[in-house]
Structures are given as structure tokens and as C-alpha cells.
Short mmCIF file of C-alpha atoms in Angstrom, two decimals:
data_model
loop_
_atom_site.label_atom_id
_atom_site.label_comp_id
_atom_site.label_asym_id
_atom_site.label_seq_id
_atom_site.Cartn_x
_atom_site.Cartn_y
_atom_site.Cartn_z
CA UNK Y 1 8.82 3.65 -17.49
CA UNK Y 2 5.81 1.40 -17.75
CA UNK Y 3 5.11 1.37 -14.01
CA UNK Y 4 4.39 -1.71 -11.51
CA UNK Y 5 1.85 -4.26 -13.72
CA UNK Y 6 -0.02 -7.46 -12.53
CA UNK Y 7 -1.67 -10.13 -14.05
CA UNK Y 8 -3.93 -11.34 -13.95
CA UNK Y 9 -6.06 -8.08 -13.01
CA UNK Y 10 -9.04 -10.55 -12.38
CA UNK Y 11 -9.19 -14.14 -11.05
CA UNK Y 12 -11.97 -16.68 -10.38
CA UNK Y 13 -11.81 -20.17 -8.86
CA UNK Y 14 -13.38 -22.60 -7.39
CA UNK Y 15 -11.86 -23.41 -3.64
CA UNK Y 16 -9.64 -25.78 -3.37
CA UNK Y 17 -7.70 -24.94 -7.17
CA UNK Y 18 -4.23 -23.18 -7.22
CA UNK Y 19 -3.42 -20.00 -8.33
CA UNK Y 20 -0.52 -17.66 -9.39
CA UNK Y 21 -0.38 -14.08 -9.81
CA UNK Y 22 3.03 -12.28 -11.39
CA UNK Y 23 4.17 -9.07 -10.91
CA UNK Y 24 6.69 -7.11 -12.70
CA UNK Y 25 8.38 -4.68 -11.11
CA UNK Y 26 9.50 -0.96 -12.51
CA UNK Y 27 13.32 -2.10 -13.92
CA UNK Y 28 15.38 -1.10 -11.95
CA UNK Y 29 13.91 -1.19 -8.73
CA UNK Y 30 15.78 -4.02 -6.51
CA UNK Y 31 12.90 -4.54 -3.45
CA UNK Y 32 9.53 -6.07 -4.32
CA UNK Y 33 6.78 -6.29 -1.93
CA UNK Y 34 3.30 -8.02 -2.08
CA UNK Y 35 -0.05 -7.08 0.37
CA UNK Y 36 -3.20 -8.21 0.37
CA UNK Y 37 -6.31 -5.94 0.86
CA UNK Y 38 -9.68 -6.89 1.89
CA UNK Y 39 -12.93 -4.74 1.62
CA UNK Y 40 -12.97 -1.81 3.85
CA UNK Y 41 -9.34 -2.28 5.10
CA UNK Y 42 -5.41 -1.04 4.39
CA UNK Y 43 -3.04 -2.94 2.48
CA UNK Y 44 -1.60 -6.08 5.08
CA UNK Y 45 2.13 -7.18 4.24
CA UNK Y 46 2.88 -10.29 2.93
CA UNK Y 47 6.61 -10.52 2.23
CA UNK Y 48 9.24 -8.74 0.16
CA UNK Y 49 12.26 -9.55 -1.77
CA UNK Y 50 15.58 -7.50 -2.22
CA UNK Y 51 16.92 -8.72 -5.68
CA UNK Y 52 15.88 -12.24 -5.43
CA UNK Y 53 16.20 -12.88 -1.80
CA UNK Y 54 12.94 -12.79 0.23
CA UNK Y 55 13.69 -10.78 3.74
CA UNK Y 56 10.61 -10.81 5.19
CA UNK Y 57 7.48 -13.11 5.70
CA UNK Y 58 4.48 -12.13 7.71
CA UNK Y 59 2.74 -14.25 9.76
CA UNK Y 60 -0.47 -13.99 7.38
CA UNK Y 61 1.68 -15.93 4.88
CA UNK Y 62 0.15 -19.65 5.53
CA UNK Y 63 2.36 -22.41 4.29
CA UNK Y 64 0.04 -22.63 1.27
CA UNK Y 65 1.32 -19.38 0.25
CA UNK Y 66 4.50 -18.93 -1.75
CA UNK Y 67 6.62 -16.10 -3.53
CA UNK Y 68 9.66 -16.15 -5.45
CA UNK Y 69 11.46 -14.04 -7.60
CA UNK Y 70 13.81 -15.68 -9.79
CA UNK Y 71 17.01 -13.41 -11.31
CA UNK Y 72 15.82 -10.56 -9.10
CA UNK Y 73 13.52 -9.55 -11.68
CA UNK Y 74 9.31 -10.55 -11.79
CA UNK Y 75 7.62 -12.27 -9.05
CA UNK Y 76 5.30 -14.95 -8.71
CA UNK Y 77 2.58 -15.21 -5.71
CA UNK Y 78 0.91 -18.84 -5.65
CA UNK Y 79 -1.53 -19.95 -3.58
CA UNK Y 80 -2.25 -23.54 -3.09
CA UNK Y 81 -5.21 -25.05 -1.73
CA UNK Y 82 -7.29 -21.85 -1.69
CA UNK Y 83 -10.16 -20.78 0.74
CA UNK Y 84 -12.67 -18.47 0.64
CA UNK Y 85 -10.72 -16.58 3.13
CA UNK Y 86 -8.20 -16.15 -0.39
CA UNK Y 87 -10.86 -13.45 -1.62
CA UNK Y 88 -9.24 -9.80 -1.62
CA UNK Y 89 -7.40 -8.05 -4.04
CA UNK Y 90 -3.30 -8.74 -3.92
CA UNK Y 91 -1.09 -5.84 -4.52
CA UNK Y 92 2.63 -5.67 -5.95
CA UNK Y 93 4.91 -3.30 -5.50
CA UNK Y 94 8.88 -2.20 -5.81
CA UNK Y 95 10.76 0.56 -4.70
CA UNK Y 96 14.96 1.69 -5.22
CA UNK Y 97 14.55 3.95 -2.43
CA UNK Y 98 11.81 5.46 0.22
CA UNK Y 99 8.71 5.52 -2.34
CA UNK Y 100 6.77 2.12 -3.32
CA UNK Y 101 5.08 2.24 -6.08
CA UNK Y 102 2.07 0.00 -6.69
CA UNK Y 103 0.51 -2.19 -9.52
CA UNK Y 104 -3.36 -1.98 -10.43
CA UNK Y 105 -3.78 -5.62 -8.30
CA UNK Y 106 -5.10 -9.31 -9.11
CA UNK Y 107 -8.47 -9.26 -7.34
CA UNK Y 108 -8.92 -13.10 -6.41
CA UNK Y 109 -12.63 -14.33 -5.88
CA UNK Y 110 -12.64 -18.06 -4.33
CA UNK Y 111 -16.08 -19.36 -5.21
CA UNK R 1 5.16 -3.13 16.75
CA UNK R 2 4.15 -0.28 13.82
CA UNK R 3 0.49 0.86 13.84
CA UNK R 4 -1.47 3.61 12.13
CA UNK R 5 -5.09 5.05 13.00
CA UNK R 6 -6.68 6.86 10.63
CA UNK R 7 -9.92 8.98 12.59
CA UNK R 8 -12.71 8.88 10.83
CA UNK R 9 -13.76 6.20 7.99
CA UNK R 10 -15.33 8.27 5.69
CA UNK R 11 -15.03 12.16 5.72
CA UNK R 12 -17.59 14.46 3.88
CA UNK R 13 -16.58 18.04 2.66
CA UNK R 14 -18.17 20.77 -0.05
CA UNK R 15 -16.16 21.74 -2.80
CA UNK R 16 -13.85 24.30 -2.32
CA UNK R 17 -13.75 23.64 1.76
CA UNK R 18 -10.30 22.81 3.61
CA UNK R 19 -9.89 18.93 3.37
CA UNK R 20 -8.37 17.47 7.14
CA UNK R 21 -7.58 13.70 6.83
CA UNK R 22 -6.03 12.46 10.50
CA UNK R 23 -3.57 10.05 11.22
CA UNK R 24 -1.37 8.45 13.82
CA UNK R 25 0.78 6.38 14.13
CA UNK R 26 3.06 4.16 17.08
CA UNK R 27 6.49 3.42 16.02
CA UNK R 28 9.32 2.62 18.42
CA UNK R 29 11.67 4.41 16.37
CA UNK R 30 11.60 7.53 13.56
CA UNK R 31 9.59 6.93 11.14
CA UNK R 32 8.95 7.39 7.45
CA UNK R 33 5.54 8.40 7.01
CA UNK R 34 3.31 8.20 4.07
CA UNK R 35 -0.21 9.25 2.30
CA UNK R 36 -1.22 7.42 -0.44
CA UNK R 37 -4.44 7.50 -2.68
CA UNK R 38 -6.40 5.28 -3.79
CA UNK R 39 -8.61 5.62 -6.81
CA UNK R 40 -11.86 3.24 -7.46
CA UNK R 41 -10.81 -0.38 -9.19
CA UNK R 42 -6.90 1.26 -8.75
CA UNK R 43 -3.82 0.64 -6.94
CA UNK R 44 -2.65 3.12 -4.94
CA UNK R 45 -0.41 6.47 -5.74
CA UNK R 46 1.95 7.90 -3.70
CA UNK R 47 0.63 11.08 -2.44
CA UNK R 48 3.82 12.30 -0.60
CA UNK R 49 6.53 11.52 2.23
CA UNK R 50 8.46 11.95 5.18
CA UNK R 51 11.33 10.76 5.92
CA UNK R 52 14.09 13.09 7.26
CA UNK R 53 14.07 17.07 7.39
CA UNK R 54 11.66 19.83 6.83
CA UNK R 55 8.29 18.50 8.87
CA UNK R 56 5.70 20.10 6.56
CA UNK R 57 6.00 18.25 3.65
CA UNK R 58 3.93 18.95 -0.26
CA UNK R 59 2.57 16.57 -2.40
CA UNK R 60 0.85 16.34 -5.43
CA UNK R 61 -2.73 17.77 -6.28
CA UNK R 62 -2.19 20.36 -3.81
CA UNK R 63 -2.16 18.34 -0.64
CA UNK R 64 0.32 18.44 2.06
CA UNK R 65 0.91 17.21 5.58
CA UNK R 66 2.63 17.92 8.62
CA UNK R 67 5.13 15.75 10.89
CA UNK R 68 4.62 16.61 14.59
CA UNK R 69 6.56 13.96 16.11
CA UNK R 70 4.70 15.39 19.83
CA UNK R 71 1.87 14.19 18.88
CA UNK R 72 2.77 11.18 16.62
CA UNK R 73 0.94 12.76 14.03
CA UNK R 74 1.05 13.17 10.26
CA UNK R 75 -2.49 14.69 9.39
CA UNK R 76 -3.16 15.53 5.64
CA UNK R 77 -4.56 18.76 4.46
CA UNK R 78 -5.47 20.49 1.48
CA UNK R 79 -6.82 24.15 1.43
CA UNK R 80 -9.62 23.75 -1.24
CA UNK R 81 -11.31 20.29 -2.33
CA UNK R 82 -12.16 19.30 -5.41
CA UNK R 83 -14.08 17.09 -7.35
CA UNK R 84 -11.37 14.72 -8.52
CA UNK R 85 -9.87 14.37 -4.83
CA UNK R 86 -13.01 12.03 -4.21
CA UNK R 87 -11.20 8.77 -3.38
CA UNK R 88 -10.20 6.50 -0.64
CA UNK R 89 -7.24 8.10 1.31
CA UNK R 90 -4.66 5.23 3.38
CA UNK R 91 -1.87 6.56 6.19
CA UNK R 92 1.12 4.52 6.47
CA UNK R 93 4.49 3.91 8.09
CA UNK R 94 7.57 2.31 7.76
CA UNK R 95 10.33 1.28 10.63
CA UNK R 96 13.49 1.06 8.29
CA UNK R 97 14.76 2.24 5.11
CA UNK R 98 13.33 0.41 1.97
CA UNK R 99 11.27 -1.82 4.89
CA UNK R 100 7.80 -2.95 4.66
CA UNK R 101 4.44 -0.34 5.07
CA UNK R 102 1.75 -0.62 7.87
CA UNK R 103 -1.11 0.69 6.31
CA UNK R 104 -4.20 2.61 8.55
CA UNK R 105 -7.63 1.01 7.41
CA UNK R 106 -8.09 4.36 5.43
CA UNK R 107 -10.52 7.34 4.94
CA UNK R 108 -12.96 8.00 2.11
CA UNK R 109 -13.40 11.38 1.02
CA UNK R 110 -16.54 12.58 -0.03
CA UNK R 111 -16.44 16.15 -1.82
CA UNK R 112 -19.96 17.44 -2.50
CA UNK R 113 -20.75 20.02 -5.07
#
């Protein structure tokens, strides 16, 4: 068991560029979730998948943000169009039962 | 809707001294509660749980907290600090089964020597 892993751990772009971030869950967990922390706050949902259906999309989740997670199995997080507003650090994580268990993040820096 | 306040932003305690983190929460329905810590330039690690039965529940590195659905509490303890435990320290809930977290906006912990 490897654990939850992200990549990139570090990103840096200019505003306005696209990004993606993947995430690969522990095997055989079935629900994947992504949140977003910024500096001095708690993880805020994004959205999370069950297999490869997404359930749940919060509000936070502009239309320039996407997620998918093709054969129920890693996840990508894209961003399009990104703001300095972007800038936190974006957590995975997956779960088979109560427990979620997180990645190390992809802190994003929009310059 | 979920929420979680966590009392006190940063918390400050010698080594060897009891350790009280605070948290509550607001759910409409029974929750699942959750600690989790958070370690510099780390994600986070599951400290411990509630979700159905005994109300006192113990986690790892000697910490434990207590349910008290009265007071829509689930406060985290642990009897001695140490060193190590220095870290950022979030509160969170979840609604449903396998459901999304509401996170507090989390305590530091400060152990002094």
C-alpha cells in the first residue's frame, strides 16, 4: 500500500495558462475526493467521484474547473484560465469506507 | 448545512502538560466526526473517528476525544504533550456515509520545552 500520491507536488504559472494535477488513489478504494486549502484555513470540498461517476460538485467549482476519473481509477483536476485566486494547495483523497486518506498535495502558485 | 468551529487558532502548552483542542460542530443529522493532523509541507493523517458506538473514542499518538452529542462537541485531548505533537490540528464532519468532510479552519499546537 503506497498511500494517496499527487503530482505534481509543486506548480508555477503564469495567470491565464492551464493546469492539471492527477491523483492516484490507494487501489482499491472506490470514492475520490479533491479540496482545496488556502493559508490559515481547513480543507474546502471540491467534488468527489464514486468509481468514475462524480456525485458531488461544490459551488467553489467555477466552470473553469474540471475533474474526471476515467475507469474509476486516477483522477485528473484541470484548471483553465487560472487566477491568482487559483493559489492554494489542492488535496486528493479516497476512502472504501468512513476514513479518507490524503495525498501530500499540488501546491499551485498563479504568478 | 455542516459546520465546524474549532476555539482557539493557535494553542500553546509545555511539554508533558494535558493537550485540550475544542471543537464543534452543527449538523442536522448524526454525524461522523473526525481529527486529523497536519504536519508542516504534509497532507493530513487521520488522527481518529466517530461514527457509531462507544463516545470516547482513541487514536493514535496517544490522543483521544470524546462525543457529547449535548453539547455538539468532539474536543481532543491528550494527557501529556510532546515534542512531535507540534503541528496544525483540523476538526471535521461528515453528514452521510462515505460523504464529503467540512473541515474547522484548524488549531496549531505549540508544545514548549
Amino acid at each position: 500500500d503506497t498511500g494517496v500520491s499527487q503530482n505534481p507536488r509543486h506548480k508555477i504559472t503564469k495567470r491565464g495558462q492551464n493546469v492539471t494535477f492527477r491523483c492516484d488513489p490507494i487501489s482499491e478504494h472506490n470514492r475520490l475526493y479533491w479540496y482545496r486549502q488556502t493559508l490559515g484555513q481547513g480543507p474546502e470540498f471540491l467534488t468527489y467521484f464514486q468509481n468514475e461517476a462524480q456525485l458531488e460538485k461544490s459551488r467553489l467549482l467555477s466552470d473553469r474547473f474540471s475533474a474526471e476519473r476515467p475507469k474509476g481509477s486516477f483522477s485528473t483536476l484541470e484548471i483553465q484560465r487560472t487566477e491568482q485566486g487559483d493559489s492554494a494547495m489542492y488535496l486528493c483523497a479516497s476512502s472504501f469506507h468512513y476514513e479518507q486518506y490524503f495525498g501530500p498535495g499540488t501546491r499551485l502558485t498563479v504568478t | 448545512a455542516q459546520s465546524v468551529t474549532q476555539l482557539g487558532s493557535h494553542v500553546s502548552v509545555s511539554e508533558g502538560a494535558l493537550v485540550l483542542l475544542r471543537c464543534n460542530y452543527s449538523s442536522s443529522v448524526p454525524p461522523y466526526l473526525f481529527w486529523y493532523v497536519q504536519y508542516p509541507n504534509q497532507g493530513l493523517q487521520l488522527l481518529l473517528k466517530y461514527t457509531t458506538g462507544a463516545t470516547l473514542v482513541k487514536g493514535i499518538n496517544g490522543f483521544e476525544a470524546e462525543f457529547k452529542k449535548s453539547e455538539t462537541s468532539f474536543h481532543l485531548t491528550k494527557p501529556s504533550a510532546h515534542m512531535s505533537d507540534a503541528a496544525e490540528y483540523f476538526c471535521a464532519v461528515s453528514e452521510e456515509y462515505g460523504n464529503k468532510l467540512v473541515f474547522g479552519a484548524g488549531t496549531i499546537l505549540r508544545v514548549k520545552s
